[in-house]
Amino acid sequence: MSDLKLVTKFDVTDGFFARYRKLVREVVLPYQENALNDRIEGAEKSHCIENFRMAAKKLHTGKCDGEFYGMVFQDSDVAKWLEGAAYSLAQTPDGELERRCDEIIELIGQAQHEDGYLNTYFTVKEPDKRWTNLHEAHELYCAGHMIEAGVAYAECTGKTRLLQIVCDMADCIYKHFIEDHAEGYPGHPEIELALMRLYRCTKEEKYKELALHFINVRGVNSDYFKQENKKNRWSVWGNDPENKEYAQNMAPVRMQKKAVGHAVRAVYLYAGMADAAKETQDESLADACKILWNNITQCRMYVTGAIGSAYEGEAFTKDYHLPNDTAYAETCAAIGLIFFSNKMLYLERNGKYTDIIERALYNCVLAGMQLDGTKFFYVNPLEVLPGISGEAQTHRHALPVRPKWFACACCPPNVARLLTSISEYVWHVTKDGLFSNLFLGGTLDLSDVYGGKVTLKTEYPYGNQVEYHFEPQNGTMSIPLAIRIPSWSKNTVFRINDKRINPEVKDGYAYISRNFSAEDVVIVEFEMLVRKIYTSNKVSANTGKAAVERGPLIYCAEGVDNGDDVLSLSLMKDGSITVSEYLPDKLFGIQELYAEGYKETVSDTLYSYEASREEKCKITLVPYYTWGNRGLNQMRVWIPEKK
Amino acid sequence: MSDLKLVTKFDVTDGFFARYRKLVREVVLPYQENALNDRIEGAEKSHCIENFRMAAKKLHTGKCDGEFYGMVFQDSDVAKWLEGAAYSLAQTPDGELERRCDEIIELIGQAQHEDGYLNTYFTVKEPDKRWTNLHEAHELYCAGHMIEAGVAYAECTGKTRLLQIVCDMADCIYKHFIEDHAEGYPGHPEIELALMRLYRCTKEEKYKELALHFINVRGVNSDYFKQENKKNRWSVWGNDPENKEYAQNMAPVRMQKKAVGHAVRAVYLYAGMADAAKETQDESLADACKILWNNITQCRMYVTGAIGSAYEGEAFTKDYHLPNDTAYAETCAAIGLIFFSNKMLYLERNGKYTDIIERALYNCVLAGMQLDGTKFFYVNPLEVLPGISGEAQTHRHALPVRPKWFACACCPPNVARLLTSISEYVWHVTKDGLFSNLFLGGTLDLSDVYGGKVTLKTEYPYGNQVEYHFEPQNGTMSIPLAIRIPSWSKNTVFRINDKRINPEVKDGYAYISRNFSAEDVVIVEFEMLVRKIYTSNKVSANTGKAAVERGPLIYCAEGVDNGDDVLSLSLMKDGSITVSEYLPDKLFGIQELYAEGYKETVSDTLYSYEASREEKCKITLVPYYTWGNRGLNQMRVWIPEKK
């Protein structure tokens, strides 16, 4: 039953996420398609499609005019775009878009070598250097994204041309690494999780075998990148092959106890590991995943679900090092944490994984995109200081407003493919039942499995009530329904048809198995209180401070709502925090919070012997995902708390 | 009267500083002399003396065996050592040390070219590249330090051999840049302040002219380093000549309004500018100095007197960006701020400059040296987190304990020469009177000026009382005495022979002009309260926090005194802070403080909805200059404050 393609079965209709998906469909995907085709005035050219054209021409004529342009992983841009477009087509058919996708897929096919090899950088620029720089050249990373696109496109449109292309490519990789016993493993993990998807889609054992191979050999020879560099003597970025933590190859994966190195690489790897552990019932691999997931979420994760504390290496640093203003906190890394947590949830049904998916999604990931879909953050700091953020040499990465587009276009298409495939996280349909993980309104077609449809109605994340309605094809639907109870909801009320029930609750899920008829409504009321949240004192940046959360949303104070002086504010200990009515016209619809607090007068001097006077004030807080949409201003999530 | 060589006239005898000077004499200078001669087992070789031997041999025989070794500025190590040794000889004659100094000076003379040029890197390694990389090659920086050594050695020993060498060298530089009209200015300022010293020592106008030249041309052609790089095509470090702020050449110096770039370069430059402004009564230059000094001390200085907020470029960043744990806060930069402030004090008699000298000296500079004189910090953070400090990629520079010695030996000899020449800052003797700036016990011989001696007795920085005793040669001494009142002493009591007086106070100095007899004692009692100090709310790192100060000393909490958990502590607002008796056996003699505060229980989880329980506790604080002398542990200067 895990083969059910949720992305094709769930029609998101709620106000909150339907708006985002419309943005992706109408703004993000078209913009990126134009970018891939170099049709955007003033933007740095992508050359991505052109690279494929040149590779195709070279393969068919023996030569090509022009040169490869872009990042060594430029191919992955078109792959991620195709994947997002596929999901969008599954929900919103669009013949013209599909035709253009088919054309691009045809072009990709023409750029593929007879032996299945596919990578325009190597075909056009370095034809003799295949597989000679696994450390930096992102060949297997690009292959992974192309595989994901091939699987997604087949599942969403039924068309298998790209699937066949990526199978041929995977066969080529299999031959090199398995049949021909080539040493090595990818510098940037991604192919592991992609091969697991390809395996599930095609049932071809060799793809699972190849995924497991890359997982199992990683770090066994921890000097591989060093040896490769010494032997082949070429470099893309000049990365130090001695820095083994950077690419998580300092030890075999089952021996790794701390989440280290480049955060995106790390969570992509762990997602593949968790998927493989589930599929093969490999307990030692599952244990490693649990240890790493715990290390991230208990010692190395921001309250927004962001990960990666340092710009240097875009990386994890050390336990409890979570600086707010210099955080790297890359959007792609939060998305990777969602991938990882989602695989953990399949491995071990526990609401703690879903809590993290929700935390990362509603806070870090959504903050990554301007509310109008036109601009993106790669870096999602928890504190912004105009004049310092984006300017001081330590803060150049931590931009205070979203820039237009990036030469390295990794995060925007990742947001696009996550939001268009969100159904895969909202619901899980397994042999143990129907799991309602996230609360997005819409209708899930379960005709093939349970003989009917389930519709979820909610105003989440602002409303605290979730309703489940049923459309059985034949009178009733027997569904083992499991509804997640978020950890922030201490008291959750369940009703069926206005009658309170007390379902069995286990590990964050409430289990309600029943023959549902069309008249039945399951109503869940979460206790969506405003809560202050505190950090362990081991985190220096947050001592004496609190953040404010309501439901899944972390709130922040922005200068524009608070007299342009957020740094003078402190929350009143035991002070009240009230919730506004829903404000449809503010920031595309939010509820804001008003907290009792203090405002200190700012001292004229850098240092003074007098504590500044403080007066009571009302602090206005807005959801973190909306920050930076109203121009350059201060922003703070963690605010000092005083009696 | 500013020609009085205070370093030869003041015999420091107080317990606090005499101990430091003994350390420098008995530990630091001998260690460094051995290092210069490559006589230290296991330490990275210096090769400094050997470089001079090779240069001398090459000049006299046309060839040399071996190769130049060390930093491009390696020559400056011997210069700074000679300068420190000279000051030490002035106070503590040592025939053997002086003989060895003379030998080294003779060797330096032999390494000098006939035209006066002196730099072993260029003589041995790059004989054809003189003056072709002012940006990076530190030629003029090394010259500056050698000039300072020559002046100091002449003034302290009366021997003029090194002075003659540096005069010949300065003449060579004068010929190149003035007579031959060579373009350019030093990448690392230092020669400006050195040439001003040489001018005052020799009365030779051309040295002042050359100092003013370097000051005046700096940044006028802000592309000079770029042009030089394009023309001569060689690089030492690969520094970017487009980064004009790094070496303060983005604009003519009189147009510079913010302290930017490499902090040591900046304050060395500003010290030279302030000296020149005073000497030439150049108001526009003086104004620039005041603006820059104000910018540093009002927007870019740590409470310890440290400067340089970022490791990247060892540099200033932006106004109000003062991170505690990732501070660069280099010992040399604090010393440079003392140089700059001391020149400002000559330019404009105001206690605010002395306050900063004292703040930087008693806190950042003294913390730079292990209490036993054997180890040094380059970086002086205000917060240390074991497991993160010195380990996370953002904190590699911020070591939690002092390492043994450095390949780049800039800070230790700088501490040595500052402490051995401290008299220059303690007293100023000008046409306006005798200024008592810092309170170090000892006897100042003013026979040449005021016909007698003045002895200062104090237990400063732990005692709040300072006594001035007089030894007139002929009955009385008529001294226009001006005593600084530190800004932290709100109520200061003055007595002469037990009778209270109310001297005229102006700009932080109390003026007491009188014919003093041998029976007279001037007693000053400062109000040495324990005070909390607060930072402007513009500094994000310190919102909601306070630091604790007593007299000139900033205090800090270390783990070793506080149950290894400093991050759980908060100071009680309006809580009492008591002062211990003097503890002669703790940290070579300190008074510690006990502050009423709270200790929070540490949450087991990274984030929790419950504020952790807090209980009242006593927080033990020790002087910041003593931190890190008891092994690896937490340290914090800024501590949250709660009601």
PDB file of C-alpha atoms in Angstrom, chain A residues 296-303 309-310 312 315-322 325 359 383 385 387-388 391-395 487-488 490 531-545 549 565 567-568 573 598 600-603 605-612 614 636 638 640-643, chain B residues 296-303 309-310 312 315-322 325 359 383 385 387-388 391-395 487-488 490 531-545 549 565 567-568 573 598 600-603 605-612 614 636 638 640-643:
ATOM      1  CA  ILE A 296      20.012  16.873  15.069  1.00  0.00           C
ATOM      2  CA  THR A 297      16.726  17.516  16.803  1.00  0.00           C
ATOM      3  CA  GLN A 298      18.041  17.443  20.377  1.00  0.00           C
ATOM      4  CA  CYS A 299      21.318  19.318  19.917  1.00  0.00           C
ATOM      5  CA  ARG A 300      21.668  20.978  16.506  1.00  0.00           C
ATOM      6  CA  MET A 301      18.331  22.278  15.272  1.00  0.00           C
ATOM      7  CA  TYR A 302      16.877  25.764  15.421  1.00  0.00           C
ATOM      8  CA  VAL A 303      13.387  26.177  16.818  1.00  0.00           C
ATOM      9  CA  SER A 309      24.778  26.705  12.216  1.00  0.00           C
ATOM     10  CA  ALA A 310      27.649  27.974  10.082  1.00  0.00           C
ATOM     11  CA  GLU A 312      31.578  27.959   6.604  1.00  0.00           C
ATOM     12  CA  ALA A 315      27.370  23.062   7.840  1.00  0.00           C
ATOM     13  CA  PHE A 316      26.529  21.690  11.197  1.00  0.00           C
ATOM     14  CA  THR A 317      29.005  22.825  13.844  1.00  0.00           C
ATOM     15  CA  LYS A 318      28.898  21.478  17.404  1.00  0.00           C
ATOM     16  CA  ASP A 319      26.181  20.473  19.829  1.00  0.00           C
ATOM     17  CA  TYR A 320      24.272  23.435  21.264  1.00  0.00           C
ATOM     18  CA  HIS A 321      25.913  25.961  18.949  1.00  0.00           C
ATOM     19  CA  LEU A 322      22.902  27.762  17.519  1.00  0.00           C
ATOM     20  CA  ASP A 325      22.100  36.024  13.448  1.00  0.00           C
ATOM     21  CA  ARG A 359       8.061  22.644  12.434  1.00  0.00           C
ATOM     22  CA  GLU A 383      17.656  37.404  14.090  1.00  0.00           C
ATOM     23  CA  LEU A 385      20.111  43.382  12.329  1.00  0.00           C
ATOM     24  CA  GLY A 387      23.469  47.402   9.018  1.00  0.00           C
ATOM     25  CA  ILE A 388      25.041  44.125  10.124  1.00  0.00           C
ATOM     26  CA  GLU A 391      26.912  43.447   5.453  1.00  0.00           C
ATOM     27  CA  ALA A 392      29.432  42.534   8.149  1.00  0.00           C
ATOM     28  CA  GLN A 393      32.002  40.032   6.912  1.00  0.00           C
ATOM     29  CA  THR A 394      30.544  37.447   9.292  1.00  0.00           C
ATOM     30  CA  HIS A 395      27.006  38.054   8.032  1.00  0.00           C
ATOM     31  CA  SER A 487       3.185  17.712  20.884  1.00  0.00           C
ATOM     32  CA  TRP A 488       2.121  21.317  21.525  1.00  0.00           C
ATOM     33  CA  LYS A 490      -1.623  19.053  25.631  1.00  0.00           C
ATOM     34  CA  ARG A 531       3.103  29.189  24.461  1.00  0.00           C
ATOM     35  CA  LYS A 532       6.472  30.489  25.345  1.00  0.00           C
ATOM     36  CA  ILE A 533       9.258  28.168  24.445  1.00  0.00           C
ATOM     37  CA  TYR A 534      12.639  28.021  26.139  1.00  0.00           C
ATOM     38  CA  THR A 535      15.994  26.680  25.067  1.00  0.00           C
ATOM     39  CA  SER A 536      18.313  24.527  27.114  1.00  0.00           C
ATOM     40  CA  ASN A 537      20.830  26.673  28.940  1.00  0.00           C
ATOM     41  CA  LYS A 538      23.517  24.897  27.005  1.00  0.00           C
ATOM     42  CA  VAL A 539      22.662  27.184  24.110  1.00  0.00           C
ATOM     43  CA  SER A 540      24.508  30.387  24.863  1.00  0.00           C
ATOM     44  CA  ALA A 541      22.678  32.502  22.285  1.00  0.00           C
ATOM     45  CA  ASN A 542      19.311  32.037  23.991  1.00  0.00           C
ATOM     46  CA  THR A 543      20.031  32.222  27.717  1.00  0.00           C
ATOM     47  CA  GLY A 544      17.489  34.441  29.447  1.00  0.00           C
ATOM     48  CA  LYS A 545      15.299  34.468  26.358  1.00  0.00           C
ATOM     49  CA  GLU A 549       4.777  29.680  19.462  1.00  0.00           C
ATOM     50  CA  ASP A 565      13.434  48.862  17.777  1.00  0.00           C
ATOM     51  CA  LEU A 567      16.346  44.923  20.418  1.00  0.00           C
ATOM     52  CA  SER A 568      14.901  47.063  23.214  1.00  0.00           C
ATOM     53  CA  LYS A 573       7.499  36.720  32.539  1.00  0.00           C
ATOM     54  CA  TYR A 598       8.887  45.961  28.379  1.00  0.00           C
ATOM     55  CA  GLU A 600      13.882  49.873  27.409  1.00  0.00           C
ATOM     56  CA  THR A 601      15.028  53.322  26.548  1.00  0.00           C
ATOM     57  CA  VAL A 602      18.121  53.079  24.447  1.00  0.00           C
ATOM     58  CA  SER A 603      21.236  54.425  26.069  1.00  0.00           C
ATOM     59  CA  THR A 605      26.387  55.508  25.035  1.00  0.00           C
ATOM     60  CA  LEU A 606      27.762  52.125  24.138  1.00  0.00           C
ATOM     61  CA  TYR A 607      28.288  51.294  27.817  1.00  0.00           C
ATOM     62  CA  SER A 608      26.684  52.848  30.837  1.00  0.00           C
ATOM     63  CA  TYR A 609      26.466  52.220  34.555  1.00  0.00           C
ATOM     64  CA  GLU A 610      22.754  52.868  34.701  1.00  0.00           C
ATOM     65  CA  ALA A 611      20.287  50.210  33.710  1.00  0.00           C
ATOM     66  CA  SER A 612      18.104  51.824  31.100  1.00  0.00           C
ATOM     67  CA  GLU A 614      11.971  50.274  31.041  1.00  0.00           C
ATOM     68  CA  ARG A 636      14.056  38.609  16.364  1.00  0.00           C
ATOM     69  CA  TRP A 638      14.384  34.864  20.730  1.00  0.00           C
ATOM     70  CA  PRO A 640      14.842  38.403  26.537  1.00  0.00           C
ATOM     71  CA  GLU A 641      12.307  37.594  29.226  1.00  0.00           C
ATOM     72  CA  LYS A 642      12.004  39.554  32.460  1.00  0.00           C
ATOM     73  CA  LYS A 643       9.802  39.454  35.498  1.00  0.00           C
TER      74      LYS A 643
ATOM     75  CA  ILE B 296      35.825  52.909  17.958  1.00  0.00           C
ATOM     76  CA  THR B 297      35.009  53.622  21.560  1.00  0.00           C
ATOM     77  CA  GLN B 298      31.351  54.483  21.084  1.00  0.00           C
ATOM     78  CA  CYS B 299      30.381  51.837  18.534  1.00  0.00           C
ATOM     79  CA  ARG B 300      33.045  49.171  18.001  1.00  0.00           C
ATOM     80  CA  MET B 301      34.856  48.385  21.242  1.00  0.00           C
ATOM     81  CA  TYR B 302      34.320  45.565  23.698  1.00  0.00           C
ATOM     82  CA  VAL B 303      33.934  46.451  27.358  1.00  0.00           C
ATOM     83  CA  SER B 309      34.790  41.839  15.994  1.00  0.00           C
ATOM     84  CA  ALA B 310      35.645  39.333  13.266  1.00  0.00           C
ATOM     85  CA  GLU B 312      37.730  37.349   8.881  1.00  0.00           C
ATOM     86  CA  ALA B 315      38.972  43.240  11.524  1.00  0.00           C
ATOM     87  CA  PHE B 316      36.413  45.740  12.582  1.00  0.00           C
ATOM     88  CA  THR B 317      32.974  44.923  11.211  1.00  0.00           C
ATOM     89  CA  LYS B 318      30.014  47.267  11.645  1.00  0.00           C
ATOM     90  CA  ASP B 319      28.788  49.596  14.371  1.00  0.00           C
ATOM     91  CA  TYR B 320      27.309  47.747  17.364  1.00  0.00           C
ATOM     92  CA  HIS B 321      28.377  44.330  16.133  1.00  0.00           C
ATOM     93  CA  LEU B 322      30.154  42.939  19.181  1.00  0.00           C
ATOM     94  CA  ASP B 325      32.220  34.265  21.621  1.00  0.00           C
ATOM     95  CA  ARG B 359      40.376  49.614  30.278  1.00  0.00           C
ATOM     96  CA  GLU B 383      32.571  34.235  26.302  1.00  0.00           C
ATOM     97  CA  LEU B 385      32.088  27.603  25.520  1.00  0.00           C
ATOM     98  CA  GLY B 387      33.223  22.096  22.939  1.00  0.00           C
ATOM     99  CA  ILE B 388      32.519  25.084  20.698  1.00  0.00           C
ATOM    100  CA  GLU B 391      36.471  23.822  17.762  1.00  0.00           C
ATOM    101  CA  ALA B 392      33.447  24.909  15.729  1.00  0.00           C
ATOM    102  CA  GLN B 393      34.444  26.217  12.309  1.00  0.00           C
ATOM    103  CA  THR B 394      33.269  29.682  13.377  1.00  0.00           C
ATOM    104  CA  HIS B 395      35.326  29.564  16.576  1.00  0.00           C
ATOM    105  CA  SER B 487      35.099  57.910  35.038  1.00  0.00           C
ATOM    106  CA  TRP B 488      33.962  55.029  37.267  1.00  0.00           C
ATOM    107  CA  LYS B 490      31.764  59.249  40.894  1.00  0.00           C
ATOM    108  CA  ARG B 531      29.097  48.422  39.434  1.00  0.00           C
ATOM    109  CA  LYS B 532      27.000  46.709  36.888  1.00  0.00           C
ATOM    110  CA  ILE B 533      27.586  47.910  33.417  1.00  0.00           C
ATOM    111  CA  TYR B 534      25.060  47.776  30.591  1.00  0.00           C
ATOM    112  CA  THR B 535      25.408  47.884  26.847  1.00  0.00           C
ATOM    113  CA  SER B 536      23.351  49.947  24.467  1.00  0.00           C
ATOM    114  CA  ASN B 537      20.412  47.924  23.180  1.00  0.00           C
ATOM    115  CA  LYS B 538      21.839  48.355  19.733  1.00  0.00           C
ATOM    116  CA  VAL B 539      24.246  45.546  20.614  1.00  0.00           C
ATOM    117  CA  SER B 540      22.252  42.401  20.057  1.00  0.00           C
ATOM    118  CA  ALA B 541      24.672  40.089  21.863  1.00  0.00           C
ATOM    119  CA  ASN B 542      24.172  41.844  25.196  1.00  0.00           C
ATOM    120  CA  THR B 543      20.466  42.646  25.396  1.00  0.00           C
ATOM    121  CA  GLY B 544      19.074  41.710  28.784  1.00  0.00           C
ATOM    122  CA  LYS B 545      22.574  41.256  30.167  1.00  0.00           C
ATOM    123  CA  GLU B 549      33.140  46.057  36.993  1.00  0.00           C
ATOM    124  CA  ASP B 565      27.682  25.807  34.546  1.00  0.00           C
ATOM    125  CA  LEU B 567      25.296  29.553  31.197  1.00  0.00           C
ATOM    126  CA  SER B 568      22.630  28.781  33.790  1.00  0.00           C
ATOM    127  CA  LYS B 573      18.570  42.934  39.399  1.00  0.00           C
ATOM    128  CA  TYR B 598      19.841  32.816  40.111  1.00  0.00           C
ATOM    129  CA  GLU B 600      18.373  27.723  36.505  1.00  0.00           C
ATOM    130  CA  THR B 601      18.009  24.007  36.311  1.00  0.00           C
ATOM    131  CA  VAL B 602      19.124  22.861  32.924  1.00  0.00           C
ATOM    132  CA  SER B 603      16.382  21.390  30.798  1.00  0.00           C
ATOM    133  CA  THR B 605      15.578  18.862  26.129  1.00  0.00           C
ATOM    134  CA  LEU B 606      16.805  21.390  23.614  1.00  0.00           C
ATOM    135  CA  TYR B 607      13.440  23.174  23.646  1.00  0.00           C
ATOM    136  CA  SER B 608      10.734  23.034  26.252  1.00  0.00           C
ATOM    137  CA  TYR B 609       7.499  24.805  27.049  1.00  0.00           C
ATOM    138  CA  GLU B 610       8.298  25.130  30.719  1.00  0.00           C
ATOM    139  CA  ALA B 611      10.557  27.857  31.972  1.00  0.00           C
ATOM    140  CA  SER B 612      13.242  26.093  33.944  1.00  0.00           C
ATOM    141  CA  GLU B 614      15.461  28.929  39.160  1.00  0.00           C
ATOM    142  CA  ARG B 636      31.232  34.670  30.497  1.00  0.00           C
ATOM    143  CA  TRP B 638      27.963  39.394  29.963  1.00  0.00           C
ATOM    144  CA  PRO B 640      21.611  37.804  31.857  1.00  0.00           C
ATOM    145  CA  GLU B 641      20.036  39.976  34.531  1.00  0.00           C
ATOM    146  CA  LYS B 642      16.675  39.234  36.099  1.00  0.00           C
ATOM    147  CA  LYS B 643      14.509  40.809  38.750  1.00  0.00           C
TER     148      LYS B 643
END
